[in-house]
CSV table of C-alpha atoms and ligand atoms in Angstrom, one decimal:
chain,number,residue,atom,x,y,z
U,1,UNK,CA,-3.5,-19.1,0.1
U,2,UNK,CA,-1.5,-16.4,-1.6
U,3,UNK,CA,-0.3,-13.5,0.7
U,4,UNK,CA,0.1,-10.2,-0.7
U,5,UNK,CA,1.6,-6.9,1.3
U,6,UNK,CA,-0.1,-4.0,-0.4
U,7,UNK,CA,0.3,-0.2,-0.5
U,8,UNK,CA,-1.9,1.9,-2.5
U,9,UNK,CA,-2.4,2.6,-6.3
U,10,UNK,CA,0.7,0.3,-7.4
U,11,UNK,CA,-1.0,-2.6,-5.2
U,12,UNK,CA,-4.9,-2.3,-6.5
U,13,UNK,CA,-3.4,-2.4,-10.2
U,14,UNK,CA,-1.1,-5.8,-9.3
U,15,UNK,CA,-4.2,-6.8,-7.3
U,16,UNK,CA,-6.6,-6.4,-10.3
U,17,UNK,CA,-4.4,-9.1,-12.1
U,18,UNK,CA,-3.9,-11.5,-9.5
U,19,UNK,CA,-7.9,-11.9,-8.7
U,20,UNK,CA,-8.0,-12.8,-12.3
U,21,UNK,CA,-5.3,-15.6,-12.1
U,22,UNK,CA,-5.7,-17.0,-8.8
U,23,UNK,CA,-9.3,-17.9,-7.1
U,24,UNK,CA,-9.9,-14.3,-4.4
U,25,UNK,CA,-11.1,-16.6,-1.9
U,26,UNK,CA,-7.4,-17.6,-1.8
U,27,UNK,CA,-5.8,-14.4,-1.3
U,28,UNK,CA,-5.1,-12.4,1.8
U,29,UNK,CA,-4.1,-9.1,1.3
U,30,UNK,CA,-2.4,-7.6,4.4
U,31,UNK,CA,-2.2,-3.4,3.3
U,32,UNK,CA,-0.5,-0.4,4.9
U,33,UNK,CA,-2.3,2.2,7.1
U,34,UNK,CA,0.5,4.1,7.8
U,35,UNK,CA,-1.0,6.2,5.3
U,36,UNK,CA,-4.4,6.8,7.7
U,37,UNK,CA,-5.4,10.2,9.0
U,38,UNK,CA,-7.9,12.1,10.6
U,39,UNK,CA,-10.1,14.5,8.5
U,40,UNK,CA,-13.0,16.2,10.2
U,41,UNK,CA,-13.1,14.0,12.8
U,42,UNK,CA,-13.0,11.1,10.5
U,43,UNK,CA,-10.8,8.4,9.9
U,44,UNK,CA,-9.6,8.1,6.7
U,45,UNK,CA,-7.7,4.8,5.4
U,46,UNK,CA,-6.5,5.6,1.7
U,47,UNK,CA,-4.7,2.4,0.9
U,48,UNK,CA,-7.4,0.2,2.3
U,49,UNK,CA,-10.1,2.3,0.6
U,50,UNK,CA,-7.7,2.2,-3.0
U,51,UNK,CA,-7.8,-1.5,-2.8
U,52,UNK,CA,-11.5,-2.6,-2.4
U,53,UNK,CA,-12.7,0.4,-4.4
U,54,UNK,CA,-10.4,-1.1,-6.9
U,55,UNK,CA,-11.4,-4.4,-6.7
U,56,UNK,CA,-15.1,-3.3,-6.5
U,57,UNK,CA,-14.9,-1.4,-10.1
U,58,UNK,CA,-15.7,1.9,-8.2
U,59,UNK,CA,-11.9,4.0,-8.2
U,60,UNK,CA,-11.6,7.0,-10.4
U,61,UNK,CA,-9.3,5.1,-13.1
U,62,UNK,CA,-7.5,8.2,-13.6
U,63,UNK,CA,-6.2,9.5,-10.5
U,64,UNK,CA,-6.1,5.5,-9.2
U,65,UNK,CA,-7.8,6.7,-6.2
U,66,UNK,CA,-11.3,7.9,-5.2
U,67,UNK,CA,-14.3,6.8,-6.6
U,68,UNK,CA,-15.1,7.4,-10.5
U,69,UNK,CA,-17.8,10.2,-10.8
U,70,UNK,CA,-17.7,11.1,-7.5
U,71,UNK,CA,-18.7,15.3,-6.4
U,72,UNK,CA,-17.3,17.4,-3.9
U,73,UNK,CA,-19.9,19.3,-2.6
U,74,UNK,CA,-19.9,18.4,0.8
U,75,UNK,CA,-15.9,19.5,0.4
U,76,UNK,CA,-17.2,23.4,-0.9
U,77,UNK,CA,-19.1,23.7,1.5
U,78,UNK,CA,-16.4,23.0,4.2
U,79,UNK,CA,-14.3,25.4,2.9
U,80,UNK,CA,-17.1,28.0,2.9
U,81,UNK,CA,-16.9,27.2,6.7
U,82,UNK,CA,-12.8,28.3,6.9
U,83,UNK,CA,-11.6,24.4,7.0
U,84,UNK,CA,-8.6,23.4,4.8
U,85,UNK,CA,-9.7,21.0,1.9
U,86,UNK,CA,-6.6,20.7,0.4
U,87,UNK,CA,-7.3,16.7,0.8
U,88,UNK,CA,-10.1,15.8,-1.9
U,89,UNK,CA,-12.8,13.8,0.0
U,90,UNK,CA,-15.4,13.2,-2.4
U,91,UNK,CA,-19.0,13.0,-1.3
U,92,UNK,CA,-19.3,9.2,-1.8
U,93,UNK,CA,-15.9,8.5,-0.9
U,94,UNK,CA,-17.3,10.6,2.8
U,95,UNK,CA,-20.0,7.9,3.4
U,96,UNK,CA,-17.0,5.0,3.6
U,97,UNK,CA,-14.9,7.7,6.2
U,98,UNK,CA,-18.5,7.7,8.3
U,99,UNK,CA,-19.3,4.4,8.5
U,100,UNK,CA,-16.1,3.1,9.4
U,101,UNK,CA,-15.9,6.4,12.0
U,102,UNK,CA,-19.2,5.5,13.4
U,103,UNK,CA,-18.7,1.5,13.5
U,104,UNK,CA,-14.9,3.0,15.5
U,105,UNK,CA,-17.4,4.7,17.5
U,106,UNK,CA,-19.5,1.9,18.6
U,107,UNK,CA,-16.4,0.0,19.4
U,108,UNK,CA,-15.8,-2.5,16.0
U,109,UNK,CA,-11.9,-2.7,15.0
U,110,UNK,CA,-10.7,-1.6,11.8
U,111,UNK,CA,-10.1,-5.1,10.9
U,112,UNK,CA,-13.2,-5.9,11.5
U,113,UNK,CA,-14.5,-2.7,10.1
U,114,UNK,CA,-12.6,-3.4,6.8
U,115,UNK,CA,-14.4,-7.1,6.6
U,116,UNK,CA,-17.1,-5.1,6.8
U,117,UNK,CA,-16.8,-2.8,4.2
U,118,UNK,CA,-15.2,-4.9,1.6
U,119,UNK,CA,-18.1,-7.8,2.0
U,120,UNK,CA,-20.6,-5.5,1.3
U,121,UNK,CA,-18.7,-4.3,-1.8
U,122,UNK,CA,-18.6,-7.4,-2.6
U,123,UNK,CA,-14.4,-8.7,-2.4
U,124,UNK,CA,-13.7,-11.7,-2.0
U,125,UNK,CA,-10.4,-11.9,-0.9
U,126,UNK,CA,-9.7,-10.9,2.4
U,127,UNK,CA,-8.2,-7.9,2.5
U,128,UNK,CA,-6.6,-7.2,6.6
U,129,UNK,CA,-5.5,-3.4,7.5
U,130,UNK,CA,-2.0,-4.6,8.8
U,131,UNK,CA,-2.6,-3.7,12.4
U,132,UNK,CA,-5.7,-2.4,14.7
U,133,UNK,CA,-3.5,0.5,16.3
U,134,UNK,CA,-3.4,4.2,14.6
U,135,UNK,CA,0.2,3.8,13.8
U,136,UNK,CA,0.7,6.7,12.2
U,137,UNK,CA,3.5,7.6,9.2
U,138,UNK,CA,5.8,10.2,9.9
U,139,UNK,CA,8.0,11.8,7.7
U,140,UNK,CA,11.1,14.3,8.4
U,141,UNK,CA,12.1,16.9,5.9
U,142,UNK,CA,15.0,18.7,5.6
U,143,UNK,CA,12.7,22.0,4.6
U,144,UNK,CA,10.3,21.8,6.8
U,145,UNK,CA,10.7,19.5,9.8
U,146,UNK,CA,8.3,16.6,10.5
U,147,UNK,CA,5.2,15.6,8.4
U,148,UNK,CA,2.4,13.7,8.7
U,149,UNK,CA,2.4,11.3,6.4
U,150,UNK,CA,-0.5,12.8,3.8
U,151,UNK,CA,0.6,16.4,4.4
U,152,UNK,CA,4.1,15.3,2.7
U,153,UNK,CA,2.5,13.6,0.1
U,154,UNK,CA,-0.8,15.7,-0.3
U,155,UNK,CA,-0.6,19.1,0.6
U,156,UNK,CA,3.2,19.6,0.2
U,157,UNK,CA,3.1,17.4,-2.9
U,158,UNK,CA,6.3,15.5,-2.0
U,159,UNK,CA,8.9,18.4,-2.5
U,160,UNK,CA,10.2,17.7,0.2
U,161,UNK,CA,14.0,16.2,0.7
U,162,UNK,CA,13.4,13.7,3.5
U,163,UNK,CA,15.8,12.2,5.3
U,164,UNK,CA,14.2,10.1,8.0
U,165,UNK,CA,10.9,8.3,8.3
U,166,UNK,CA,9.3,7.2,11.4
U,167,UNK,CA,6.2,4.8,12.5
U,168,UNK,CA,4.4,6.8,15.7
U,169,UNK,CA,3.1,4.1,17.9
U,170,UNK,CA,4.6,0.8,16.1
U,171,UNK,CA,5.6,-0.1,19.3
U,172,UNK,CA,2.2,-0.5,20.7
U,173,UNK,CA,1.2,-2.4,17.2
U,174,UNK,CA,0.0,-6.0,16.8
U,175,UNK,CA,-0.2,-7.4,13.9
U,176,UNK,CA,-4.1,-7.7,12.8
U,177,UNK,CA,-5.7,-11.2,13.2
U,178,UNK,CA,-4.9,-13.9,11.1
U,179,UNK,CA,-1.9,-12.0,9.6
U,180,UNK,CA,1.1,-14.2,11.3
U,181,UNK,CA,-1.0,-17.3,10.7
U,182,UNK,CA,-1.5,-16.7,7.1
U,183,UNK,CA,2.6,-15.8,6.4
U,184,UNK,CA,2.8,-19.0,7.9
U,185,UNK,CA,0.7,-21.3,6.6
U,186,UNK,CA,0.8,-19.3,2.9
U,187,UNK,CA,1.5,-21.4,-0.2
U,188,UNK,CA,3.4,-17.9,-1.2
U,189,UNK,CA,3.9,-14.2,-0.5
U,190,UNK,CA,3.9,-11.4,-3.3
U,191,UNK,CA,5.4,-8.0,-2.0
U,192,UNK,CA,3.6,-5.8,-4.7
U,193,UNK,CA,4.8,-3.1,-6.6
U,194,UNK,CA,4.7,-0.5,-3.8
U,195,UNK,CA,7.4,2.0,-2.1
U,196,UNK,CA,8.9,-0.4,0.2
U,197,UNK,CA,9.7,2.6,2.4
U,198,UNK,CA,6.5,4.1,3.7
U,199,UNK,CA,4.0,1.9,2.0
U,200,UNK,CA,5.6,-2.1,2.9
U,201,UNK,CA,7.9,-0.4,5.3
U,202,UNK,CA,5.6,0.0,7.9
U,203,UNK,CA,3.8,-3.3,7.7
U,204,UNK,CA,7.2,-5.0,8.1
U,205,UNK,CA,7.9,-2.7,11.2
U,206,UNK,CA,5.1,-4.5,12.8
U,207,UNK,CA,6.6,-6.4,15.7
U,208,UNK,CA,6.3,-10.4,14.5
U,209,UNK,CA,5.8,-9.6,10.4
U,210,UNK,CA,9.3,-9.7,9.8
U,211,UNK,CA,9.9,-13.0,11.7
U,212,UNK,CA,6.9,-14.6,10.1
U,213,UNK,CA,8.7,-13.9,6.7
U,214,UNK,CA,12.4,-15.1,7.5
U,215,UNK,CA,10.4,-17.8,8.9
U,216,UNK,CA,7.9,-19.1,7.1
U,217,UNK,CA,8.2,-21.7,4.3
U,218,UNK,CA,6.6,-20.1,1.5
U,219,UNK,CA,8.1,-18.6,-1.4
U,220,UNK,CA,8.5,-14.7,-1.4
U,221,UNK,CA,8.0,-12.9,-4.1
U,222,UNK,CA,8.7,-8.8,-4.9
U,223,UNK,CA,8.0,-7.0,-8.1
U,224,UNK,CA,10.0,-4.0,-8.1
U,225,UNK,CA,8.3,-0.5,-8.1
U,226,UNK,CA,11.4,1.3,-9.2
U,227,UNK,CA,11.3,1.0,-13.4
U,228,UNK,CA,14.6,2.3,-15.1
U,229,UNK,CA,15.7,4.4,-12.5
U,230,UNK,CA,12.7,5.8,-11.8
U,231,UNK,CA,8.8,5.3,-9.7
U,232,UNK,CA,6.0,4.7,-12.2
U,233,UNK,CA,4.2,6.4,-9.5
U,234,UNK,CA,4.9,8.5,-6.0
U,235,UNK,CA,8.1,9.7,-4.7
U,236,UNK,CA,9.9,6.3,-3.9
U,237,UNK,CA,12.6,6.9,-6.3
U,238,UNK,CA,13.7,10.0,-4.8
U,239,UNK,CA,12.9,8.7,-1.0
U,240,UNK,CA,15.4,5.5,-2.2
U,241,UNK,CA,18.3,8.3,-3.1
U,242,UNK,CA,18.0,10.9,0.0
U,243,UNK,CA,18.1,7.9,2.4
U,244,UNK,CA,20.9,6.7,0.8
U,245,UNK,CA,19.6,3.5,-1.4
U,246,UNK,CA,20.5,2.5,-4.9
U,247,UNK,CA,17.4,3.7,-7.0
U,248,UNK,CA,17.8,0.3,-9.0
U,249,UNK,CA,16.0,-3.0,-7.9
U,250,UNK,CA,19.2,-3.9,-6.3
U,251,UNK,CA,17.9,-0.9,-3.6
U,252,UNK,CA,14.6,-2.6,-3.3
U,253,UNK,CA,16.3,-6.2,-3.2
U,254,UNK,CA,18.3,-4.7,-0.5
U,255,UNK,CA,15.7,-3.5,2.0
U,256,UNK,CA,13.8,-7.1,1.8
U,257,UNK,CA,17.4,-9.3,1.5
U,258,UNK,CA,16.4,-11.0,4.7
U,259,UNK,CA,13.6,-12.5,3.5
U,260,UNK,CA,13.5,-12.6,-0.2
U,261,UNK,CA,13.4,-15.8,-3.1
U,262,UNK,CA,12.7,-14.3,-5.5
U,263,UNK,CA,12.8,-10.3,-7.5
U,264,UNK,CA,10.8,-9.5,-10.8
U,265,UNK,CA,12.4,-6.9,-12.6
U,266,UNK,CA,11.2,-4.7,-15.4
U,267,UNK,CA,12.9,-5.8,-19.1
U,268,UNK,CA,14.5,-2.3,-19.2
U,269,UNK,CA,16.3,-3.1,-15.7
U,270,UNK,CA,17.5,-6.5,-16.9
U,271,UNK,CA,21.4,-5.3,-16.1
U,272,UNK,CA,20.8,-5.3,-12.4
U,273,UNK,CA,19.8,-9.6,-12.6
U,274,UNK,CA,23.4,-10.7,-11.6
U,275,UNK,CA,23.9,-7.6,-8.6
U,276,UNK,CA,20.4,-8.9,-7.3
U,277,UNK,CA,21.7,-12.5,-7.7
U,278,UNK,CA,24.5,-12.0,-5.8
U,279,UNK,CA,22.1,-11.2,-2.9
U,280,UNK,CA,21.0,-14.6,-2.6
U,281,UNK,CA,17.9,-13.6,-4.6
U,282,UNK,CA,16.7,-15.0,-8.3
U,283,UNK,CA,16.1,-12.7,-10.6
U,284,UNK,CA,13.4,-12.8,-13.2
U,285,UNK,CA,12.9,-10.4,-16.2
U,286,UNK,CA,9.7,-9.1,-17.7
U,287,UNK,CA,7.4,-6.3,-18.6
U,288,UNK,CA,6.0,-4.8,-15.0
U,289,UNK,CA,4.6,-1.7,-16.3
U,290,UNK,CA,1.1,-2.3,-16.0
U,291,UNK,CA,-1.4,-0.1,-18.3
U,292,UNK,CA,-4.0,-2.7,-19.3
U,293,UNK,CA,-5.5,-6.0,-17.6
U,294,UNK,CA,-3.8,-7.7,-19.5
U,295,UNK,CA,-0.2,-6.4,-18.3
U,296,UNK,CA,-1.7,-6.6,-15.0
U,297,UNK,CA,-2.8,-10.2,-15.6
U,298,UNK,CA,0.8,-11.0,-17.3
U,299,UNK,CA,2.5,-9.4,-14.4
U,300,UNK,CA,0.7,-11.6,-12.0
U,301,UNK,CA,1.0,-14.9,-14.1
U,302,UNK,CA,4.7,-14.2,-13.6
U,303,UNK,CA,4.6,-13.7,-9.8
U,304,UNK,CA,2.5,-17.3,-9.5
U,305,UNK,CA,4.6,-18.9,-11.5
U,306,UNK,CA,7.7,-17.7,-10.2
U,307,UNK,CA,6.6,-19.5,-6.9
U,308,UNK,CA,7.2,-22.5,-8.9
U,309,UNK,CA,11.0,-21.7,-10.1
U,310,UNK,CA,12.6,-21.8,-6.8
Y,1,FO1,N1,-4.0,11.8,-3.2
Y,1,FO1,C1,-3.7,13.0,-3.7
Y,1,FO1,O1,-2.7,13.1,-4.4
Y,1,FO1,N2,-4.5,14.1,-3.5
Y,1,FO1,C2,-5.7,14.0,-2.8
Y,1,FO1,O2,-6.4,14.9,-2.6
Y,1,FO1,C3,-6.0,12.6,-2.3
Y,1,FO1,C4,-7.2,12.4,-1.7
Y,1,FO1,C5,-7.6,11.1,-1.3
Y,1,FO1,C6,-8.8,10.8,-0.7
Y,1,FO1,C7,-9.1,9.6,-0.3
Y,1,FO1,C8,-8.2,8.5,-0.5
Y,1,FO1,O3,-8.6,7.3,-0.1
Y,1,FO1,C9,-7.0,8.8,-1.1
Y,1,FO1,C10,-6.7,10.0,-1.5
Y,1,FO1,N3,-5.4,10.3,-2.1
Y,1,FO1,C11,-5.1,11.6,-2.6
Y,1,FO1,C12,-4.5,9.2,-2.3
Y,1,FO1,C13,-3.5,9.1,-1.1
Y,1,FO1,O4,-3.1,10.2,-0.5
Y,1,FO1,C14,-2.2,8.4,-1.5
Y,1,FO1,O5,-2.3,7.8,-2.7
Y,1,FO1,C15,-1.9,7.3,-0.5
Y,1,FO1,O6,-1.9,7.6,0.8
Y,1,FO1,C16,-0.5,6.7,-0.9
Y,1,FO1,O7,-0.7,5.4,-1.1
């Protein structure tokens, strides 16, 4: 079993690779909802929902999110009724908010709300929401205060400086079931490509997840998401500097030092091998940027096999 701790966009494109390399019966993908909010009453999961409409052949390839084709009538019409629709629910992406809002109502879990949805998209691999609580991603500007999490990011488009980020309700958070058994037991662990402040961040905030990964005897593996300097996607970059992180892979190294075998690293970033060395960590150099399957397949041909180096 391969373990994977997934954000959003960055994730689903890594993912796409990996269920091409490795059988996805045989990987368990634990993914952020720090990211989850409530639109209209519903509940919306956007990294969850990225992943398994990725791995379903359904997300609008451009915008790595939503689904491809999708209209936004239902959207106009709210808007005609005074609500703010800054936040683009498409009309089929509104039928995966309601069903998992009804199947909430009735009393299911998320995790067992998310088997539900990705088995009748027909995944595979398992793909756990890292916790059943709301936990809920906080972040704190220096313009304008505190933010939810998708009001930052959405609405505000990340101009924000921010200079603190906090999980409401991680304290009341367990980690989902199966997660601490499958850290355990894995045969390794891939942090993907994603901001490893507010997208692996909170999923390591979990009481138990960071434990399980000090702990456990499988390999880890992290690509980095910061490429020359900079994020291919998302604010992380500029999150890394106002919080006071290197915006290097050496940054990224840093944050998961405690737990880390093994960094890939993009060929344009191949200075920072010996700095991320001297962490304790190996360091392997190759192309991460991933615009094709094929890059995505490379990139996670590379992660498997870098299982086998240490
Ligand atoms: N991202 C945007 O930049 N603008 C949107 O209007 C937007 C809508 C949206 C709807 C459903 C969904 O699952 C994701 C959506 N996203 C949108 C992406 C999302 O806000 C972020 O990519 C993640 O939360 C960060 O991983």
């Amino acid at each position: 079993m391969i373990v994977v701790l997934a954000g959003g966009v960055g994730a689903a494109r890594f993912l796409e690779g990996l269920v091409r390399v490795v059988p996805p019966k045989d990987i368990f993908v634990v993914v952020n909802t720090g990211d989850d909010e409530e639109f209209f009453g519903l509940r919306v999961c956007p990294d969850f929902d990225i992943i398994t409409y990725t791995l379903a052949g359904l997300v609008d390839p451009e915008k790595g999110w939503g689904i491809k084709g999708d209209t936004f009538n239902c959207l106009d019409m709210l808007s005609r009724y005074g609500y703010e629709t800054w936040f683009l629910l498409g009309d089929r992406d509104l039928a995966t908010h309601i069903h998992r809002t009804h199947l909430l109502k009735k009393g299911y879990t998320i995790f067992e709300i998310a088997e539900d949805i990705r088995k009748r998209l027909g995944i595979e691999c398992q793909i756990a929401p890292m916790t059943n609580e709301f936990v809920k991603t906080k972040v704190i500007t220096k313009e304008a205060g505190e933010l939810d999490f998708q009001v930052y990011f959405v609405k505000r488009r990340t101009q924000d400086t921010v200079i603190e980020v906090k999980f409401q309700n991680i304290e009341k958070a367990k980690p989902a079931p199966g997660i601490l058994d499958a850290i355990e037991s894995a045969d390794g662990i891939i942090i993907s490509p994603s901001n490893p402040i507010v997208s692996i961040g909170p999923i390591l905030a979990i009481r138990g997840i960071r434990d399980a990964l000090q702990s456990t005897e499988a390999k880890i593996v992290a690509i980095s998401p910061i490429v020359g300097g900079k994020t291919i996607k998302g604010p992380a970059d500029r999150m890394l500097q106002s919080l006071g992180y290197d915006v290097s892979p050496v940054g990224v190294a840093e944050l998961y030092k405690d737990f880390l075998d093994v960094m890939i690293i993009d060929t344009i970033d191949a200075e920072y091998k010996k700095k991320i060395e001297a962490l304790g960590i190996k360091a392997i150099i190759t192309n991460t940027i991933m615009k094709s399957i094929e890059d995505k397949v490379n990139l996670a041909k590379a992660a498997v096999e870098a299982f086998k180096l240490i």
